[in-house]
mmCIF file of C-alpha atoms in Angstrom:
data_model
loop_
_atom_site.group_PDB
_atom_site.id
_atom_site.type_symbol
_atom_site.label_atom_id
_atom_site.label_comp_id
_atom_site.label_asym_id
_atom_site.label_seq_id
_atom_site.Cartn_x
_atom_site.Cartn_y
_atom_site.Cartn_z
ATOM 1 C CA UNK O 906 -6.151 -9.959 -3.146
ATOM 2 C CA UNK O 907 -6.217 -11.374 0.046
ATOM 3 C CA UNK O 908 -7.591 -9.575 3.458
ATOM 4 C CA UNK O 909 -7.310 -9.886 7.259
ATOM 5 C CA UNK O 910 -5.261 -9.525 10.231
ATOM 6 C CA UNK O 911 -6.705 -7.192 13.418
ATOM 7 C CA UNK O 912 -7.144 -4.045 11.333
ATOM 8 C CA UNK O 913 -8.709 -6.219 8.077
ATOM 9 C CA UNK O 914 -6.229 -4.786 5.760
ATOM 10 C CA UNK O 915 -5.796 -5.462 2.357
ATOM 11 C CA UNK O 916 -2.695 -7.564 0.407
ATOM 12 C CA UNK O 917 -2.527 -8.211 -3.219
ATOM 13 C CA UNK O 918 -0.298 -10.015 -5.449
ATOM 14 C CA UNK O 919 0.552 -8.638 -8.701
ATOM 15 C CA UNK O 920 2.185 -10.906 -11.399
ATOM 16 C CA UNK O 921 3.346 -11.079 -14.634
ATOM 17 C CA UNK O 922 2.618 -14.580 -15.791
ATOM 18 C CA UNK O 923 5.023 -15.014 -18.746
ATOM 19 C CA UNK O 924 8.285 -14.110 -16.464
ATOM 20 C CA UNK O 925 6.436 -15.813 -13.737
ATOM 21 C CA UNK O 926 7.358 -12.854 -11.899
ATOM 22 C CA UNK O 927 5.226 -11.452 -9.299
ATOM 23 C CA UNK O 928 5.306 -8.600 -5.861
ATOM 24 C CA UNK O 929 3.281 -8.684 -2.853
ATOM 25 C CA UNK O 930 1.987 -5.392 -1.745
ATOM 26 C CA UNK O 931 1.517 -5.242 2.169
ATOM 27 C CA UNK O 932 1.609 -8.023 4.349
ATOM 28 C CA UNK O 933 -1.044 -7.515 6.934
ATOM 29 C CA UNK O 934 -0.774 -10.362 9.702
ATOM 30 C CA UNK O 935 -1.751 -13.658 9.411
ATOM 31 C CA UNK O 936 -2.700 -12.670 5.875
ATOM 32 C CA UNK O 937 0.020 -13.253 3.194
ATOM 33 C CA UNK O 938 0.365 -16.918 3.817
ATOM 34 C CA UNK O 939 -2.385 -17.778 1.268
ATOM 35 C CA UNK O 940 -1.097 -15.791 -1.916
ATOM 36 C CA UNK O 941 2.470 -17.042 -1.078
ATOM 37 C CA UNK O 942 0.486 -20.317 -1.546
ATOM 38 C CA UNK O 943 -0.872 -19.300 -4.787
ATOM 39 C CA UNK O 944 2.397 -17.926 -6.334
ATOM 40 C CA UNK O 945 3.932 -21.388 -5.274
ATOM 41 C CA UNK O 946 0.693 -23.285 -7.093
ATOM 42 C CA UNK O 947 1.424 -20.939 -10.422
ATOM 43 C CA UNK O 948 5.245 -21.024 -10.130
ATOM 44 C CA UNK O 949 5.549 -17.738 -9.753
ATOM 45 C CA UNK O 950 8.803 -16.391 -8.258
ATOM 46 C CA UNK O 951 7.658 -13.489 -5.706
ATOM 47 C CA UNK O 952 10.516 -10.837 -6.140
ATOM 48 C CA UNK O 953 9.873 -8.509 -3.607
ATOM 49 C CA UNK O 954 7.919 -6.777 -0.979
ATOM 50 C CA UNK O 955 6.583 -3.124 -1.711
ATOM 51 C CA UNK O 956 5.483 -1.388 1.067
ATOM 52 C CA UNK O 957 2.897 1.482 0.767
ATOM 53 C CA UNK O 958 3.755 2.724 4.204
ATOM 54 C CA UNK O 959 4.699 1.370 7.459
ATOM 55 C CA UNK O 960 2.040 1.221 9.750
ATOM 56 C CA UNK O 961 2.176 -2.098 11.972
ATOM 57 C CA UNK O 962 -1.019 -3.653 9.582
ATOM 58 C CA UNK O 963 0.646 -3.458 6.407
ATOM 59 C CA UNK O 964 4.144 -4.359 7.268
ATOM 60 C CA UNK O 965 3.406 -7.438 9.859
ATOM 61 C CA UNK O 966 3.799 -10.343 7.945
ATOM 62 C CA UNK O 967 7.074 -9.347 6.086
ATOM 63 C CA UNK O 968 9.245 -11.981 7.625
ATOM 64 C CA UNK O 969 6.416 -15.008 6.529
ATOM 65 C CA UNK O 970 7.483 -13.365 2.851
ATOM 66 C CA UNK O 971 11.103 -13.396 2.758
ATOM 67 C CA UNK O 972 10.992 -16.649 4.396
ATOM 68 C CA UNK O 973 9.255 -17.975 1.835
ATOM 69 C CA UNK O 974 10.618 -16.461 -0.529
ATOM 70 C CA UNK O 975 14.175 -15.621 0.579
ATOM 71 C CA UNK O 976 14.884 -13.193 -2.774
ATOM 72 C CA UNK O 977 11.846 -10.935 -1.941
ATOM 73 C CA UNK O 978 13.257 -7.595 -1.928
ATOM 74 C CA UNK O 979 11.392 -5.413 1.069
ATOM 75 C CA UNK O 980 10.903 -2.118 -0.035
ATOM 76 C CA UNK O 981 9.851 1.176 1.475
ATOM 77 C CA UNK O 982 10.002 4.982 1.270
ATOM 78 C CA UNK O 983 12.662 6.214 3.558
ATOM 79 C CA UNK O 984 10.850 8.470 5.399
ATOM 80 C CA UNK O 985 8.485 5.451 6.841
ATOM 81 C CA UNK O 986 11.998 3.045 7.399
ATOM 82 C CA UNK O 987 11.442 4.481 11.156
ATOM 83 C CA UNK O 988 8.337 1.733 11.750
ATOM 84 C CA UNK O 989 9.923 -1.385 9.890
ATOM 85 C CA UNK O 990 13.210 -0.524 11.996
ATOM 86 C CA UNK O 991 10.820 -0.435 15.617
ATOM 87 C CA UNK O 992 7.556 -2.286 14.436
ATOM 88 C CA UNK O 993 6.579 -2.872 18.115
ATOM 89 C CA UNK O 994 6.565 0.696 18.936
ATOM 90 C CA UNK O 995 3.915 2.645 17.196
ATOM 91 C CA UNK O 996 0.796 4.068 18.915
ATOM 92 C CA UNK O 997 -1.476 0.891 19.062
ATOM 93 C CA UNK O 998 -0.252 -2.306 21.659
ATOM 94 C CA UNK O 999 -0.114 -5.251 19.768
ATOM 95 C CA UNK O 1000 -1.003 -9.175 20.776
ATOM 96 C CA UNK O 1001 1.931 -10.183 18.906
ATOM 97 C CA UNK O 1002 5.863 -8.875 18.249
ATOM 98 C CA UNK O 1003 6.751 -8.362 14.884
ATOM 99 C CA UNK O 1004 10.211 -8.548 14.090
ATOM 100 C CA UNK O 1005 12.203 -5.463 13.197
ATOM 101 C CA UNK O 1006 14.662 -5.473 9.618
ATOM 102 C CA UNK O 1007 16.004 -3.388 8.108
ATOM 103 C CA UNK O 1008 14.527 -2.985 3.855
ATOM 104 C CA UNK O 1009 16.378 -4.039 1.160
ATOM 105 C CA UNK O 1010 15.805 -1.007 -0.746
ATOM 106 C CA UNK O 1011 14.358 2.636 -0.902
ATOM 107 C CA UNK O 1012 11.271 3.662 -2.750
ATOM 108 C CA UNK O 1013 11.338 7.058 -4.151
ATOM 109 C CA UNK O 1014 8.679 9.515 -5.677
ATOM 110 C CA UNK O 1015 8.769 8.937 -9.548
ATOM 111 C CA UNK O 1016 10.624 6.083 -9.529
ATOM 112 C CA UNK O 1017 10.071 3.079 -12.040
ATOM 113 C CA UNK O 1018 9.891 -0.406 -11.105
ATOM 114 C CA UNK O 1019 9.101 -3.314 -12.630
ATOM 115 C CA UNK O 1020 7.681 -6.825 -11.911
ATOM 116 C CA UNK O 1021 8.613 -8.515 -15.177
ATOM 117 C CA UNK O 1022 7.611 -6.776 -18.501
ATOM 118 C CA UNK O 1023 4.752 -4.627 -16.004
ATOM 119 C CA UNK O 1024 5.873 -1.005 -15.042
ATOM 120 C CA UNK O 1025 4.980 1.147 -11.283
ATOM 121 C CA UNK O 1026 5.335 4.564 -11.159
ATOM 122 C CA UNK O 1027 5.681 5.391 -7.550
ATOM 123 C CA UNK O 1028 4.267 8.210 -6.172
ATOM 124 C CA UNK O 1029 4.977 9.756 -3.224
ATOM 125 C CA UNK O 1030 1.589 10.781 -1.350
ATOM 126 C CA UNK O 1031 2.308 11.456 2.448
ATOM 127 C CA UNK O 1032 0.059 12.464 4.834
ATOM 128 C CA UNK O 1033 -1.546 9.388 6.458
ATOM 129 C CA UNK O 1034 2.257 8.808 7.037
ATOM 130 C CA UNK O 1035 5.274 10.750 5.884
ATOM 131 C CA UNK O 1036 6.537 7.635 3.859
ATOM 132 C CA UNK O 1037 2.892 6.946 2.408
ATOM 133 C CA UNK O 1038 3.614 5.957 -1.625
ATOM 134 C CA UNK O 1039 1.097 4.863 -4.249
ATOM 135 C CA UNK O 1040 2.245 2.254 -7.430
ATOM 136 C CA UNK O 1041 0.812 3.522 -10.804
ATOM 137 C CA UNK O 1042 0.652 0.560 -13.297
ATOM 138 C CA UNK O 1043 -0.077 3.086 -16.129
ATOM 139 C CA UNK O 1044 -0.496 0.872 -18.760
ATOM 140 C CA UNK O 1045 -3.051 -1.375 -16.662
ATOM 141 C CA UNK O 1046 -5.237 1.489 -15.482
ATOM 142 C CA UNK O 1047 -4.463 0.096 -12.402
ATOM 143 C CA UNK O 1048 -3.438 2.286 -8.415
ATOM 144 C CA UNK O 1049 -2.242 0.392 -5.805
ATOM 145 C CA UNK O 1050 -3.135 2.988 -2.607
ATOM 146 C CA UNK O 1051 -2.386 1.785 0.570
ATOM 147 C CA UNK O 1052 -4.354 4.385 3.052
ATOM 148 C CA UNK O 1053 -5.059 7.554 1.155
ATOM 149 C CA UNK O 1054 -8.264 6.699 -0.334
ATOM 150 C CA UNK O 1055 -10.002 4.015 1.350
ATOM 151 C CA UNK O 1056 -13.017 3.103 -0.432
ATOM 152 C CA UNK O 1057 -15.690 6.241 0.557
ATOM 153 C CA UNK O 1058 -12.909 7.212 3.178
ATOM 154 C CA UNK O 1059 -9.505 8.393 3.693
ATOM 155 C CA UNK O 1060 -6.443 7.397 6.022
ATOM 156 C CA UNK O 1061 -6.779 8.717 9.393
ATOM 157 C CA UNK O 1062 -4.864 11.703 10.013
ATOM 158 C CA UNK O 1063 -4.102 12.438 13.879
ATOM 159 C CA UNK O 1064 -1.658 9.871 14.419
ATOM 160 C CA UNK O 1065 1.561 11.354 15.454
ATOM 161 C CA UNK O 1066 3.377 12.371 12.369
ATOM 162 C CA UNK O 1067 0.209 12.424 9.869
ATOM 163 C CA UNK O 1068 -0.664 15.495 8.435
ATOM 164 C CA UNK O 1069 -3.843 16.356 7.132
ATOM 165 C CA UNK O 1070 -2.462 19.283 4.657
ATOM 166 C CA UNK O 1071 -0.119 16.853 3.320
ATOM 167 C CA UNK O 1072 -3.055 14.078 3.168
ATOM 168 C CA UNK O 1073 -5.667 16.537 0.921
ATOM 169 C CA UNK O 1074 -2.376 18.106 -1.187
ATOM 170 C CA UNK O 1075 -1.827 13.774 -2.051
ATOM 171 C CA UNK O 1076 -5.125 13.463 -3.138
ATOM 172 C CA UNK O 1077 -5.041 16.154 -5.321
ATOM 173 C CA UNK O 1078 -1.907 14.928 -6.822
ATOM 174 C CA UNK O 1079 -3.517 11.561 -7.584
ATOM 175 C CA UNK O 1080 -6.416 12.469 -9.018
ATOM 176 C CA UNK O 1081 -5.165 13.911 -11.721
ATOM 177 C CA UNK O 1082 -5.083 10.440 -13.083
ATOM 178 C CA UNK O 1083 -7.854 9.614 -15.789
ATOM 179 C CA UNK O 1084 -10.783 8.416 -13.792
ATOM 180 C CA UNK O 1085 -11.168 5.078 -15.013
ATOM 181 C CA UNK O 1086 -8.034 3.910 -13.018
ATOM 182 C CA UNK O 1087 -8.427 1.075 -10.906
ATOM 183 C CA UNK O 1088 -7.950 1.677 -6.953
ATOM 184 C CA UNK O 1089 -6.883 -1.335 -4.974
ATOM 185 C CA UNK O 1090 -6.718 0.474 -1.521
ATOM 186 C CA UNK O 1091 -5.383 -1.229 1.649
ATOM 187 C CA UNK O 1092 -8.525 -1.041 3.377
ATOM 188 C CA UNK O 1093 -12.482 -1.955 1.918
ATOM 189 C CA UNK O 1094 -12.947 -2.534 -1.776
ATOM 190 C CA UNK O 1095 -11.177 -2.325 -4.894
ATOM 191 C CA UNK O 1096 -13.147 0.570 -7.113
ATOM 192 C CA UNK O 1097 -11.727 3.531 -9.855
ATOM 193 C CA UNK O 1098 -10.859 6.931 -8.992
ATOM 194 C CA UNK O 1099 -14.164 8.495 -10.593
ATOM 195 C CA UNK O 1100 -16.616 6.710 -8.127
ATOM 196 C CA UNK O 1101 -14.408 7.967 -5.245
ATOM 197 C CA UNK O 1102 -14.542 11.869 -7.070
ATOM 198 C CA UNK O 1103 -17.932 11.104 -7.169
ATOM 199 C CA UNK O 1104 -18.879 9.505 -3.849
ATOM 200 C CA UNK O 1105 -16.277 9.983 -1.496
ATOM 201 C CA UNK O 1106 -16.491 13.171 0.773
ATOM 202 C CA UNK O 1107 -12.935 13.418 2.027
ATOM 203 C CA UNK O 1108 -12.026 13.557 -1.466
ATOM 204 C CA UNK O 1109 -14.636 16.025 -2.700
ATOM 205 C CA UNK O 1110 -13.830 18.268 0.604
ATOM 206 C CA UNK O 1111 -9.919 18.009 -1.154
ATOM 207 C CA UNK O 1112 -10.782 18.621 -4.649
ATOM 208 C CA UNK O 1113 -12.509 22.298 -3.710
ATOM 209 C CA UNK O 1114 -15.882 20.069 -4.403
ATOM 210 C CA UNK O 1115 -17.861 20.595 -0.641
ATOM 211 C CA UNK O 1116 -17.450 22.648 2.117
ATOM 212 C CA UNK O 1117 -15.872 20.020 4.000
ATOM 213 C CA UNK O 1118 -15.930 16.157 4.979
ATOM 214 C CA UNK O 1119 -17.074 14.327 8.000
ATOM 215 C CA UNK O 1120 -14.638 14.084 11.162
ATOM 216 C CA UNK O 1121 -13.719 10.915 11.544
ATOM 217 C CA UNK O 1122 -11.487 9.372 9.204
ATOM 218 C CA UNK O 1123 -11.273 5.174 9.182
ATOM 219 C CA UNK O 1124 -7.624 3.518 9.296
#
């Protein structure tokens, strides 16, 4: 896990060590340049980039990947291609361009992927953003989030196409995981799925569990 650029957003890199295989999820700016450094260090071939959505913070330092690691495969729901096509043009100006692509691939709801002999579920879970998806290492316990839950909080939802029907009918869906999985969210820090139930409003207010959940919503 590394974090940082402007919005201090969250990056991990997830290996498997015997096929020296591993994936970088997100690439906030000015923030992937030290776990590229570690795969290097552990001879770890990164194989792609898996995008959980494509706001500007998680998608900025895609090209410092696939230059380092030209057979990273950049991945991301189709719904969300939109923002790595124009990167420059969301709702936020930016002190720096980042260059558009195009992805390598689609990520679809229920599909399997795999990073060596380790298996993601994708899931599906718009609302923050239309192309918002979630990998579910089932066998690790183990939910990589991007912006749906946030550690106490949950991805803002009155940014142009966000939808906050869409964002409490995605939490639903992913908490019917068992509790004890592991959340690594793209924003604050890591924690399971049963503190959030427990402690986090937004997801209470979702789960028919208060009345309703402060205003303001973080990222």
């Amino acid at each position: 896990m590394n974090t940082g650029g402007i919005a201090t957003t969250n990056c991990f890199l997830v290996a498997d060590e015997n096929a020296r295989q591993a994936v970088l999820f997100d690439a906030p700016n000015d923030t992937a340049a030290p776990l590229l450094e570690e795969a290097r260090k552990r001879r770890w071939d990164v194989i792609g980039l898996w995008l959980t959505h494509g706001h500007f913070d998680h998608l900025a330092d895609h090209a410092v990947v696939t230059s380092g690691f030209p057979g990273a495969k950049v991945l991301i729901h189709r719904l969300d291609e939109p923002k790595l096509l124009r990167p420059n043009s969301g709702t936020f100006p930016l002190p720096f361009t980042i260059p558009p692509r195009r992805p390598d691939g689609y990520l679809e709801d229920g599909q399997t992927l795999s990073i060596g002999s380790l298996k993601a579920t994708v899931i599906h879970t718009p609302g923050h953003a239309p192309g918002h998806v979630m990998f579910h290492f089932p066998e690790q316990q183990m939910l990589i989030g991007g912006d749906l839950i946030i550690g106490g909080a949950v991805g803002r939802s009155d940014l142009p196409d966000s939808d906050p029907a869409a964002l409490y009918a995605s939490i639903r869906r992913v908490m019917q995981l068992p509790p004890e999985t592991r959340l690594l969210p793209g924003h604050g820090q890591p924690g399971t799925l049963g503190e959030e139930l427990e402690t986090n409003p937004y997801v209470r207010a979702a789960m028919g569990m208060a009345a309703g959940a402060p205003d303001e919503l973080q990222y």
